[in-house]
XYZ file of C-alpha atoms in Angstrom:
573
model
C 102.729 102.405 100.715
C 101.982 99.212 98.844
C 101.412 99.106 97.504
C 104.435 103.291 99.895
C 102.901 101.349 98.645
C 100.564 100.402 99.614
C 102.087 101.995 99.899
C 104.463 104.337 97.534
C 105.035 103.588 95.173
C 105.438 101.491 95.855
C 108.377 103.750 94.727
C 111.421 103.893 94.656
C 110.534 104.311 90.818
C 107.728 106.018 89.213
C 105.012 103.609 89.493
C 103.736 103.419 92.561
C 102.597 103.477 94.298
C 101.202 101.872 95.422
C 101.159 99.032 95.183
C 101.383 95.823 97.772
C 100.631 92.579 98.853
C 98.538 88.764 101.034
C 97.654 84.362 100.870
C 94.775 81.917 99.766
C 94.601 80.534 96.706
C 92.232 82.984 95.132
C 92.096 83.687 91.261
C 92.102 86.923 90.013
C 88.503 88.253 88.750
C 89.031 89.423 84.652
C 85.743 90.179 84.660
C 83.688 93.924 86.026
C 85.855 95.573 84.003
C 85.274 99.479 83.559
C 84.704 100.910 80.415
C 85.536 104.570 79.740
C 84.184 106.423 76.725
C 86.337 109.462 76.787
C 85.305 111.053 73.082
C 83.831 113.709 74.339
C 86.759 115.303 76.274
C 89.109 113.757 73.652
C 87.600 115.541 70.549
C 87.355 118.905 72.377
C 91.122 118.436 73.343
C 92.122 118.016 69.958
C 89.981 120.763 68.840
C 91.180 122.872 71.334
C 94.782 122.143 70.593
C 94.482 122.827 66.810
C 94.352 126.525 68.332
C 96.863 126.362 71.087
C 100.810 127.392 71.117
C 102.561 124.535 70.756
C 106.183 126.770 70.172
C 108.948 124.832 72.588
C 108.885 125.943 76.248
C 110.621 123.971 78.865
C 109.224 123.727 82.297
C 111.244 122.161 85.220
C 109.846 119.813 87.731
C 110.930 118.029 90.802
C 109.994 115.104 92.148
C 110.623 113.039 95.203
C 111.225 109.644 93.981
C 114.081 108.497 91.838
C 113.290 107.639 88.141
C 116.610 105.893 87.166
C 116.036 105.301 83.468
C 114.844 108.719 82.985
C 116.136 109.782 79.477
C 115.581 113.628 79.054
C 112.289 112.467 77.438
C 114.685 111.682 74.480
C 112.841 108.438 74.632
C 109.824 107.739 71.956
C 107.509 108.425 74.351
C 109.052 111.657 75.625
C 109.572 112.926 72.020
C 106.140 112.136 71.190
C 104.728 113.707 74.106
C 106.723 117.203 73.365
C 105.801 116.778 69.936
C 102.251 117.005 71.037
C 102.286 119.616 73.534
C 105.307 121.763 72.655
C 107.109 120.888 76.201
C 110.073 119.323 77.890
C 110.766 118.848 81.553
C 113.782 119.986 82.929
C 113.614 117.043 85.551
C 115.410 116.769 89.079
C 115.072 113.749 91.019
C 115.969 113.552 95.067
C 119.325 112.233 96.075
C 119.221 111.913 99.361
C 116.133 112.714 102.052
C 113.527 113.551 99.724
C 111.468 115.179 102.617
C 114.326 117.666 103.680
C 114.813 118.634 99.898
C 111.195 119.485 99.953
C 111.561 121.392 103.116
C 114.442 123.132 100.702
C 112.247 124.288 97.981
C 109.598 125.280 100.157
C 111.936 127.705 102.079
C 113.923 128.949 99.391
C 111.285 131.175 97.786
C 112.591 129.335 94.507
C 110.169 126.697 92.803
C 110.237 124.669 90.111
C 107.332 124.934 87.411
C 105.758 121.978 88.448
C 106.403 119.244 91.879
C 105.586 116.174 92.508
C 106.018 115.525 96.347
C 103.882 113.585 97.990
C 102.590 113.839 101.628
C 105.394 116.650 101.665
C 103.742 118.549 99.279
C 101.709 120.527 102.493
C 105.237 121.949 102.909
C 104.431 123.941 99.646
C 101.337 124.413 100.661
C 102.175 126.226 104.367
C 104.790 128.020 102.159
C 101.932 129.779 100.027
C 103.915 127.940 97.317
C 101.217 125.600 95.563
C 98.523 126.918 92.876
C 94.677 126.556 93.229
C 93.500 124.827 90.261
C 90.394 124.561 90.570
C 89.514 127.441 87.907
C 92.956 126.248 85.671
C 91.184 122.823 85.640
C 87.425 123.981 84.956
C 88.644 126.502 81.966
C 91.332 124.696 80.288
C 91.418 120.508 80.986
C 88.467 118.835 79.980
C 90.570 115.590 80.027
C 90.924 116.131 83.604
C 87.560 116.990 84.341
C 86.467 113.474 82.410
C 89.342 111.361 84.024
C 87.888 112.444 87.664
C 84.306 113.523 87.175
C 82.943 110.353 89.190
C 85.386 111.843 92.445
C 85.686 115.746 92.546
C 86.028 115.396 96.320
C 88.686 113.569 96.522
C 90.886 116.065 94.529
C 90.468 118.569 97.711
C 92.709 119.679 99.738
C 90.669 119.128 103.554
C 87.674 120.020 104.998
C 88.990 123.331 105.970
C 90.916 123.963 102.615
C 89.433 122.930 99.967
C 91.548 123.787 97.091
C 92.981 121.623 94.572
C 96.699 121.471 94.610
C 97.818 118.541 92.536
C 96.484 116.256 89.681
C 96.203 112.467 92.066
C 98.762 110.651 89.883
C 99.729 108.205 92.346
C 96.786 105.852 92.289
C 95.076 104.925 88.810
C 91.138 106.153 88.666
C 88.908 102.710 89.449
C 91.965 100.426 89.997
C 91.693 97.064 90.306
C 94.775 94.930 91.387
C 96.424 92.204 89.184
C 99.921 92.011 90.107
C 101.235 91.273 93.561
C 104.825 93.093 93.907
C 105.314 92.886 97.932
C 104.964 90.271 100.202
C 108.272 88.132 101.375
C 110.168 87.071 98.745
C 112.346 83.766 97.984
C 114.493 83.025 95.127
C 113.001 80.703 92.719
C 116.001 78.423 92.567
C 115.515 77.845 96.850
C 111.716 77.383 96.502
C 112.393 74.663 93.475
C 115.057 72.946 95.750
C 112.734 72.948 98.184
C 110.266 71.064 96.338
C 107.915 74.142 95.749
C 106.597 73.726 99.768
C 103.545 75.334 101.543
C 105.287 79.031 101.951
C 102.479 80.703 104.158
C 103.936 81.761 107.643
C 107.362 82.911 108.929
C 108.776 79.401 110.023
C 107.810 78.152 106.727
C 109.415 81.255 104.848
C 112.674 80.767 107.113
C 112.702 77.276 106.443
C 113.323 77.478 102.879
C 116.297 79.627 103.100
C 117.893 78.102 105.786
C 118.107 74.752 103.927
C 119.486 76.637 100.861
C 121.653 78.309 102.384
C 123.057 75.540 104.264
C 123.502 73.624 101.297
C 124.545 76.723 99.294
C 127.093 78.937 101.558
C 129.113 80.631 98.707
C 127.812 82.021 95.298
C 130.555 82.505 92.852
C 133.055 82.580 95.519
C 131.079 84.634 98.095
C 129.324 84.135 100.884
C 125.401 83.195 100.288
C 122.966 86.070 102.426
C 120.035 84.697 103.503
C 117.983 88.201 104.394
C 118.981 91.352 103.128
C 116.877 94.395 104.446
C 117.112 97.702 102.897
C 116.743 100.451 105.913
C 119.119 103.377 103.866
C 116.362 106.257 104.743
C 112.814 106.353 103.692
C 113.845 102.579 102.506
C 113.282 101.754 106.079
C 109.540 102.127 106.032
C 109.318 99.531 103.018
C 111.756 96.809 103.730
C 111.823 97.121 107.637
C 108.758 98.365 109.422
C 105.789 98.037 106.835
C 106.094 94.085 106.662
C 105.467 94.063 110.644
C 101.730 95.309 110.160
C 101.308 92.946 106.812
C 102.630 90.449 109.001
C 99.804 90.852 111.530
C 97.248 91.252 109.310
C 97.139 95.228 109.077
C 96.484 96.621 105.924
C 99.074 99.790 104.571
C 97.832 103.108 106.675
C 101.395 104.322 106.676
C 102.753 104.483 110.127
C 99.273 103.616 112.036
C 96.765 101.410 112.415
C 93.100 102.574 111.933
C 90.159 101.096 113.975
C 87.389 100.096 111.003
C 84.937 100.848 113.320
C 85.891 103.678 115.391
C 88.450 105.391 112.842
C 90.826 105.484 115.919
C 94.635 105.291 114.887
C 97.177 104.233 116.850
C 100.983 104.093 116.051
C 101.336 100.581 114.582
C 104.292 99.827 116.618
C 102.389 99.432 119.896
C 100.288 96.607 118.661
C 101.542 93.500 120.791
C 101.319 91.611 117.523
C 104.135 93.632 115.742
C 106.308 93.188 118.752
C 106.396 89.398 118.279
C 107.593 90.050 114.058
C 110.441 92.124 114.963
C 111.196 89.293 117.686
C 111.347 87.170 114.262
C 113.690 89.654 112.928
C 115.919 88.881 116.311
C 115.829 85.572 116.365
C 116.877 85.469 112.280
C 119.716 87.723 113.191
C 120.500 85.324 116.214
C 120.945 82.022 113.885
C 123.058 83.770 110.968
C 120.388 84.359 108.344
C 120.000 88.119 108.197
C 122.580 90.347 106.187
C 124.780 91.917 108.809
C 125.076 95.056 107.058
C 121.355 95.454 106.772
C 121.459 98.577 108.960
C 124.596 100.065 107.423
C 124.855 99.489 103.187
C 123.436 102.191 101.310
C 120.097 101.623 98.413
C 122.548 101.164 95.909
C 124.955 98.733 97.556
C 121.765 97.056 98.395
C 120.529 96.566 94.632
C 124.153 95.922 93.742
C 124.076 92.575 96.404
C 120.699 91.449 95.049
C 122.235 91.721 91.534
C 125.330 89.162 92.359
C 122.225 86.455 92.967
C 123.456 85.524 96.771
C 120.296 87.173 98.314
C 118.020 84.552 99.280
C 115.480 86.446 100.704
C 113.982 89.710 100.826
C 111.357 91.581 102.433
C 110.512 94.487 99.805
C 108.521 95.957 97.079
C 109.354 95.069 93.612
C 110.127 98.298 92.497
C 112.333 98.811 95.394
C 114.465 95.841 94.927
C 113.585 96.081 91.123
C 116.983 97.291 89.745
C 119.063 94.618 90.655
C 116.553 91.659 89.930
C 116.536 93.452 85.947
C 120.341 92.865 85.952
C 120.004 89.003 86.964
C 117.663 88.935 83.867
C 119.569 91.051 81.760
C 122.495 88.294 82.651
C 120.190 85.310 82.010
C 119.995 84.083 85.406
C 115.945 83.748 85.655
C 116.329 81.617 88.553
C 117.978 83.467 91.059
C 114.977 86.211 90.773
C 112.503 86.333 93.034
C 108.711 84.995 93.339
C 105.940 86.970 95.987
C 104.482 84.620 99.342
C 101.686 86.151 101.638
C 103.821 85.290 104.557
C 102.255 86.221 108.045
C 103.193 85.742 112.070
C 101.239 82.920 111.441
C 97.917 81.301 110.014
C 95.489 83.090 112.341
C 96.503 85.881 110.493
C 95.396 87.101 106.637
C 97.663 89.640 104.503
C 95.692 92.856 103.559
C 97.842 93.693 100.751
C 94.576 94.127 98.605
C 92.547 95.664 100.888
C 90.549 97.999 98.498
C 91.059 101.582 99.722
C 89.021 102.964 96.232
C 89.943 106.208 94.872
C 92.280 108.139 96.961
C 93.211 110.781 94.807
C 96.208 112.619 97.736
C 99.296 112.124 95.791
C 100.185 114.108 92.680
C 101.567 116.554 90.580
C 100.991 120.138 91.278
C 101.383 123.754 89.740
C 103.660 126.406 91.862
C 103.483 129.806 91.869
C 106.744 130.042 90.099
C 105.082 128.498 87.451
C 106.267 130.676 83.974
C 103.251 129.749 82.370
C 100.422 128.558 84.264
C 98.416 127.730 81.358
C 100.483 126.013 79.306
C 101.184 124.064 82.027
C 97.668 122.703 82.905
C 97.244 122.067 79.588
C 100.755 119.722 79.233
C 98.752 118.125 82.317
C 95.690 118.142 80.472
C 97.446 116.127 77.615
C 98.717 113.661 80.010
C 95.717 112.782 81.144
C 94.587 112.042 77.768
C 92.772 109.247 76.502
C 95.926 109.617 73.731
C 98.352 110.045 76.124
C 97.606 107.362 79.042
C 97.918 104.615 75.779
C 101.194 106.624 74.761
C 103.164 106.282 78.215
C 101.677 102.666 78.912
C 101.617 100.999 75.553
C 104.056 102.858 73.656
C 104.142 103.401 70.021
C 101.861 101.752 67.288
C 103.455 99.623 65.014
C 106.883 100.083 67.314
C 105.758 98.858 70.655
C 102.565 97.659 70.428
C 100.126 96.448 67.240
C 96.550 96.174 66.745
C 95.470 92.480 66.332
C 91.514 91.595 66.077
C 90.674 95.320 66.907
C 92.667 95.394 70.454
C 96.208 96.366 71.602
C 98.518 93.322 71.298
C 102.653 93.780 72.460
C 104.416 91.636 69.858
C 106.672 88.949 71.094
C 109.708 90.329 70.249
C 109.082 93.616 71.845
C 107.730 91.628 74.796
C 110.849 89.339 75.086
C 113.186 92.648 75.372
C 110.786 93.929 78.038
C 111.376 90.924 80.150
C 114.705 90.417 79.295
C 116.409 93.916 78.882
C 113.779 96.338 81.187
C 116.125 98.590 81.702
C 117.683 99.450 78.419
C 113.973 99.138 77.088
C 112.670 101.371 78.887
C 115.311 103.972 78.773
C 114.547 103.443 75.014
C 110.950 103.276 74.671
C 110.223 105.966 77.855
C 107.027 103.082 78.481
C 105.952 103.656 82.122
C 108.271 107.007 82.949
C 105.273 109.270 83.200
C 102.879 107.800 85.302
C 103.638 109.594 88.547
C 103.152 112.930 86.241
C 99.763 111.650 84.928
C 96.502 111.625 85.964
C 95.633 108.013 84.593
C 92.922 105.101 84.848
C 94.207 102.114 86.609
C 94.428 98.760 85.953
C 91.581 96.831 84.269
C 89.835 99.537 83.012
C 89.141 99.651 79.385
C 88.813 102.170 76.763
C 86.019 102.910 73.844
C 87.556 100.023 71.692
C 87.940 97.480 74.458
C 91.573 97.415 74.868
C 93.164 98.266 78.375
C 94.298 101.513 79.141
C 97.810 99.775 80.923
C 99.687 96.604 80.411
C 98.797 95.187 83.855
C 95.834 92.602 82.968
C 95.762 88.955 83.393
C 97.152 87.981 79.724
C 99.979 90.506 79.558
C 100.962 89.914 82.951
C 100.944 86.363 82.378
C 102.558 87.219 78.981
C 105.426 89.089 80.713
C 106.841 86.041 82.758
C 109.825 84.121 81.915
C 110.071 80.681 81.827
C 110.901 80.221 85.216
C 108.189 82.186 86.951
C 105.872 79.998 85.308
C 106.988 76.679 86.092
C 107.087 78.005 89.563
C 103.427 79.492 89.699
C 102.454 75.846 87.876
C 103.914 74.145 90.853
C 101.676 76.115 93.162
C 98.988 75.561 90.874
C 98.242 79.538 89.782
C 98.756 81.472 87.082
C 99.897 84.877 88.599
C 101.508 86.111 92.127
C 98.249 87.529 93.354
C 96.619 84.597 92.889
C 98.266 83.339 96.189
C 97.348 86.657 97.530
C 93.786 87.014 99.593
C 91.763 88.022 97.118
C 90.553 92.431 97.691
C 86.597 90.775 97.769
C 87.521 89.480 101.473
C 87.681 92.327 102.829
C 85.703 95.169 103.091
C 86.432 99.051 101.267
C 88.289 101.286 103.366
C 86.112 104.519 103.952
C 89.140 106.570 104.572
C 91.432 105.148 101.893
C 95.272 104.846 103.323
C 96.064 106.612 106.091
C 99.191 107.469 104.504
C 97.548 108.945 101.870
C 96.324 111.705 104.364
C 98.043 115.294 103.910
C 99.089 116.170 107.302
C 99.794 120.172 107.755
C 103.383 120.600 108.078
C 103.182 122.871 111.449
C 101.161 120.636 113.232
C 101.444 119.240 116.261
C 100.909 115.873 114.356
C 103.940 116.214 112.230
C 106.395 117.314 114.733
C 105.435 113.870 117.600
C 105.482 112.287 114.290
C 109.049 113.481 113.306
C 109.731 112.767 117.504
C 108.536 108.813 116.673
C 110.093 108.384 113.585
C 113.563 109.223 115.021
C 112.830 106.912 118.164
C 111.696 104.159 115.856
C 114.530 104.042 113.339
C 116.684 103.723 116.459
C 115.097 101.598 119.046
C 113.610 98.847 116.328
C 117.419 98.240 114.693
C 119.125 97.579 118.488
C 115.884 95.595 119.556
C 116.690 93.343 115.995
C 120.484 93.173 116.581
C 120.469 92.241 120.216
C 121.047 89.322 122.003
C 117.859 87.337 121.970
C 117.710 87.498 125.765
C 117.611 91.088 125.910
C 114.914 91.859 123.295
C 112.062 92.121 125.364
C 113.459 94.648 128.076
C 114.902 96.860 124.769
C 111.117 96.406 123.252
C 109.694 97.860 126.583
C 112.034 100.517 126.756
C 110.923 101.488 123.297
C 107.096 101.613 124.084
C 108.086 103.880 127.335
C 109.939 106.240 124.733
C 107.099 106.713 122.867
C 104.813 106.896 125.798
C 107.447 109.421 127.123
C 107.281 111.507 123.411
C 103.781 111.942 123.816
C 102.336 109.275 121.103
C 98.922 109.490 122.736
C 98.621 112.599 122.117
C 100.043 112.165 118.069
C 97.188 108.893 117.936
C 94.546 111.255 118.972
C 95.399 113.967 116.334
C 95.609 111.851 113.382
C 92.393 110.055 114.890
C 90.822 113.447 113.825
C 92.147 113.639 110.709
C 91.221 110.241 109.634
C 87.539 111.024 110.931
C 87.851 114.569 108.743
C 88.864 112.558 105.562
C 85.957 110.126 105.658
C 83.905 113.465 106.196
C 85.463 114.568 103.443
C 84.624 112.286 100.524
C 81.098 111.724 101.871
C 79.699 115.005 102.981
C-alpha cells in the first residue's frame, strides 16, 4: 500500500499512495535526477486551449479515499484550476466501506462524471460502466500522451483487455523515494528519554515505550497508551496486517507474497515468519502495552487519541495517523509527534519499504459513461497533467506560495513555517497537494525544463519542512531525513511485476470471491489470536491456517499466481 501504500496511499488522504517504509544507515541519492522537457505538449495545450470552451460546467466525481481538507476547490489552487479549464468538481468522498459504495455505483446504473476507485474500479468495468480512452487520449491530451509516452503499456487494462480506463494517478511517473512515512513509530519525547537508542528490531522498539510508559502512566490526567492500532475497516490492512510482512522482510504486494523467481503468490499470512509478529502483537497485549480498544474505536476516535499526545507508539502510515499528529503541531507540542524506525522480527531480517516496483501505472482516475461531456472532461484531465498544472497543485501560487530565487522554485519561510505548523488550515487554504490522486503527475525528484522539481518532496524541502525537534532527533541518529535509516531502494532489486496490489483483479472471479472468503476469516481469526491468552495463541494460529486451507486459499494463490505472471507479460511483451 506503502507506501496502500506501499501501499495506498498510502491513503487515507489523497497522496498516496503509496508510499512506505525499512533500516541501515543509508543516505538518500540527490543525484540521477530526471529531467522532463515538456514544451512541446505544453505549447500545443495552450494553443489548443486559446480555442476551447472554457464556459463553467461542473462535473461530479467520486472517489474512494477521504480528502478531509477538501474545500469545494474554493482554495487558490482550486480557483485557479477552474479558472483555467472552466470546471468544478462536485466531489463525494466514501464514508464508510469504500469498496461496497463502489459496488453501489456500479449497480445503480447511475455514475458520476468521473471516479477514482482503485482496485475496485473493475467493478465499473464488469458493469460496462468505464470509458475507453484510448482515442479521447490520442485526439485531445497531448499532456497525457507526454507525461506517459516512456510506458503506454502500463496504462492497459490486461492482456485480454486492453483498454485504457483511468489516467495512473496514484504513483508519480519515474518516482524516486525521499521521505519515509511508515515503518513503527515512537514519540520523539520517549526516544529522547531514552537516550536516542539503537531502535532496529521489535524488543528494541518495545523497549522504549515500556520504560516511558512506566515512568509516564498518565498524560494530562489520563492514562498513557503505549500501542494504539487502527483496525476500523480497510484501516486494518495498514495498521494491523501490512506491518507483519514489513516485519519479515516482505515488500508491499497487498495481501500476498510473490516468489521473485517463480512469480508464485501465496497469501502472506501463511508464511511461518508472520505467525511469530502477530505472536509479538500477543505478547504486547499480554504485558499491558497495546490499546485495549484497538479492535473496537472507530478512525476518528483513533486520530482523536493520537491528538491528546498519550500514544506512544504506532504502527501506521503517516497519512493515516496524519490528522491527529497536525493537531499536536497546530498546539505546539513538537515532541509528542512521531519519528519513522525500520523495525523488523529481528536483524536477520531487512525492511523492503523501498523496494523499487517502477512505474505501475493501475490506480487512477477514470471517465464513465455517464460522463455529460466526455471531451471536456479529458481535457480538464489533460490540464491536470500539465507541466502548468503539476507546479500549480504541488507548489502553489507564485509570489503567494512559492518564489523564484536564483532561477528555481524556493517556499519562503514564512509560508513554510505555516505549512509545518498549521497543515491543516494551510492546506484547506492554499488547496497545495488536494489534487494529486486526480492527476496524472511526475514523481518525486524529477525536474522540469528550468531545473526546479516538479513536487516539494526533495532532500532540501524535506529537510526544510522539519521542526525543531525532528531535527535534533535525526542529529542524534546521525541523518538528515527518516529514509535515511531506511534500506536504501539500490539494495534490492526492481520488481518486474510492480505491487501485487496494484493488480486489477476482475470482480466475478473466482479470485475475488476466496479473496472476499480470506479477508473475512482474517479480520476475525488474527484479532482473537492477538487478544488471547498467550498460552493459547498457537492452537488459535493453527486453527486459522486450517480455515484458510478449508476456504480453498490454494486454489486463490494459484489464480493470482496467473495474474501476476500475466502482468509481467504485460509490460514486457
Amino acid at each position: 500500500m506503502k507506501a496502500k501504500t506501499t501501499k495506498i496511499i498510502s491513503i487515507m488522504l489523497l497522496s498516496v499512495l503509496i508510499i512506505v517504509t525499512g533500516c541501515t544507515k543509508t543516505t538518500t541519492p540527490t543525484t540521477d535526477v530526471k529531467t522532463t522537457d515538456t514544451s512541446q505538449a505544453e505549447s500545443s495545450a495552450a494553443a489548443t486551449a486559446q480555442a476551447e470552451d472554457l464556459s463553467p460546467m461542473t462535473l461530479s466525481i467520486f472517489s474512494e479515499d477521504p480528502s478531509p481538507n477538501w474545500n469545494n476547490m474554493q482554495d487558490r489552487v482550486g480557483k485557479e484550476i477552474t479558472a483555467k479549464t472552466g470546471i468544478t468538481l462536485k466531489a463525494e468522498f466514501a464514508v464508510g466501506d469504500p469498496a461496497q459504495k463502489v459496488a453501489l455505483i456500479a449497480a445503480s446504473g447511475e455514475y458520476p462524471d468521473l471516479i477514482s476507485a482503485k482496485a475496485d474500479v473493475a467493478k465499473m468495468v464488469d458493469a460496462g460502466a468505464m470509458l475507453d480512452l484510448t482515442d479521447l487520449i490520442e485526439q485531445y491530451a497531448p499532456n497525457i500522451k507526454k507525461l506517459f509516452k516512456d510506458y503506454p503499456k502500463r496504462l492497459r487494462n490486461s492482456l485480454e483487455d486492453q483498454a485504457i480506463y483511468v489516467i495512473p494517478s496514484w504513483g508519480g511517473v519515474d518516482n524516486k523515494y525521499f521521505t519515509a512515512g511508515g515503518g513503527f513509530e515512537i514519540q520523539h519525547a520517549a526516544v529522547k528519554e531514552a537516550n536516542f537508542p539503537k531502535i532496529r528490531t521489535l524488543q528494541d522498539y518495545e523497549n522504549v515505550i515500556k520504560a516511558y510508559k512506566d515512568k509516564h502512566p498518565t498524560v494530562d490526567g489520563k492514562p498513557t497508551i503505549g500501542i494504539s492500532l487502527n483496525s476500523d475497516d480497510w484501516h486494518m490492512y495498514i495498521s494491523v496486517t501490512n506491518p507483519a510482512f514489513y516485519a519479515t522482510g516482505g515488500p508491499d504486494d497487498g495481501e500476498y507474497y510473490i516468489d521473485p523467481k517463480t512469480y508464485d503468490a501465496i497469501y502472506h499470512f501463511r508464511r511461518p515468519e508472520e505467525k511469530e509478529y502477530f505472536r509479538w502483537l500477543n505478547h504486547i497485549n499480554d504485558i499491558g502495552l497495546l490499546d485495549p480498544e484497538s479492535f473496537v474505536q472507530k478512525y476518528d476516535q483513533y486520530k482523536a487519541k493520537v491528538a491528546t499526545g498519550r500514544v506512544i507508539g504506532l504502527i501506521d502510515q503517516d497519512w493515516d495517523y496524519g490528522d491527529g499528529e497536525k493537531a499536536l503541531k497546530t498546539a505546539g507540542k513538537f515532541e509528542l509527534g512521531y519519528g519513522h524506525y525500520p523495525v523488523t522480527l529481528s536483524e536477520e531480517y531487512k525492511d523492503h519499504s523501498f523496494q523499487d516496483t517502477g512505474f505501475m501505472g493501475g490506480w487512477g482516475i477514470g471517465i464513465t459513461k455517464s460522463a455529460k461531456d466526455p471531451i471536456r472532461a479529458i481535457k480538464f484531465l489533460d490540464y491536470l497533467a500539465s507541466e502548468e498544472a503539476q507546479v500549480l497543485n504541488n507548489w502553489g501560487i507564485k509570489d503567494t506560495d512559492y518564489v523564484i530565487e536564483n532561477g528555481l522554485r524556493t517556499i519562503p519561510k514564512a509560508v513554510n513555517d505555516k505549512k509545518i505548523n498549521d497543515a491543516t488550515n494551510f492546506q484547506k487554504d492554499s488547496g497545495i497537494g488536494l489534487y494529486t490522486n486526480i492527476q496524472g503527475h511526475y514523481g518525486d525528484g524529477v525536474k522540469d525544463a528550468t531545473g526546479s522539481n516538479y513536487t516539494t518532496n526533495f532532500p532540501e524541502q524535506i529537510i526544510a519542512g522539519y521542526n525543531d525537534v525532528e531535527k535534533e532527533v535525526l542529529a542524534k541518529y546521525n541523518v538528515k531525513t527518516w529514509k535515511d535509516l531506511f534500506p536504501n531502494e539500490s539494495e534490492f532489486p526492481v520488481k518486474p511485476w510492480g505491487a501485487a496490489w496494484n493488480i486489477t483483479v476482475p470482480n466475478e472471479s473466482e479470485v475475488t470471491v476466496l479473496a472476499n472468503k480470506m479477508k473475512d476469516i482474517t479480520w476475525k481469526r488474527i484479532p482473537e489470536a492477538i487478544l488471547a491468552k498467550p498460552e493459547k495463541f498457537d492452537a488459535l494460529w493453527d486453527a486459522y491456517q486450517a480455515a484458510l486451507i478449508k476456504a480453498d486459499v490454494e486454489k486463490m494463490e494459484k489464480g493470482y499466481s496467473e495474474m501476476v505472471k500475466a502482468r509481467v507479460k504485460l509490460w514486457n511483451e
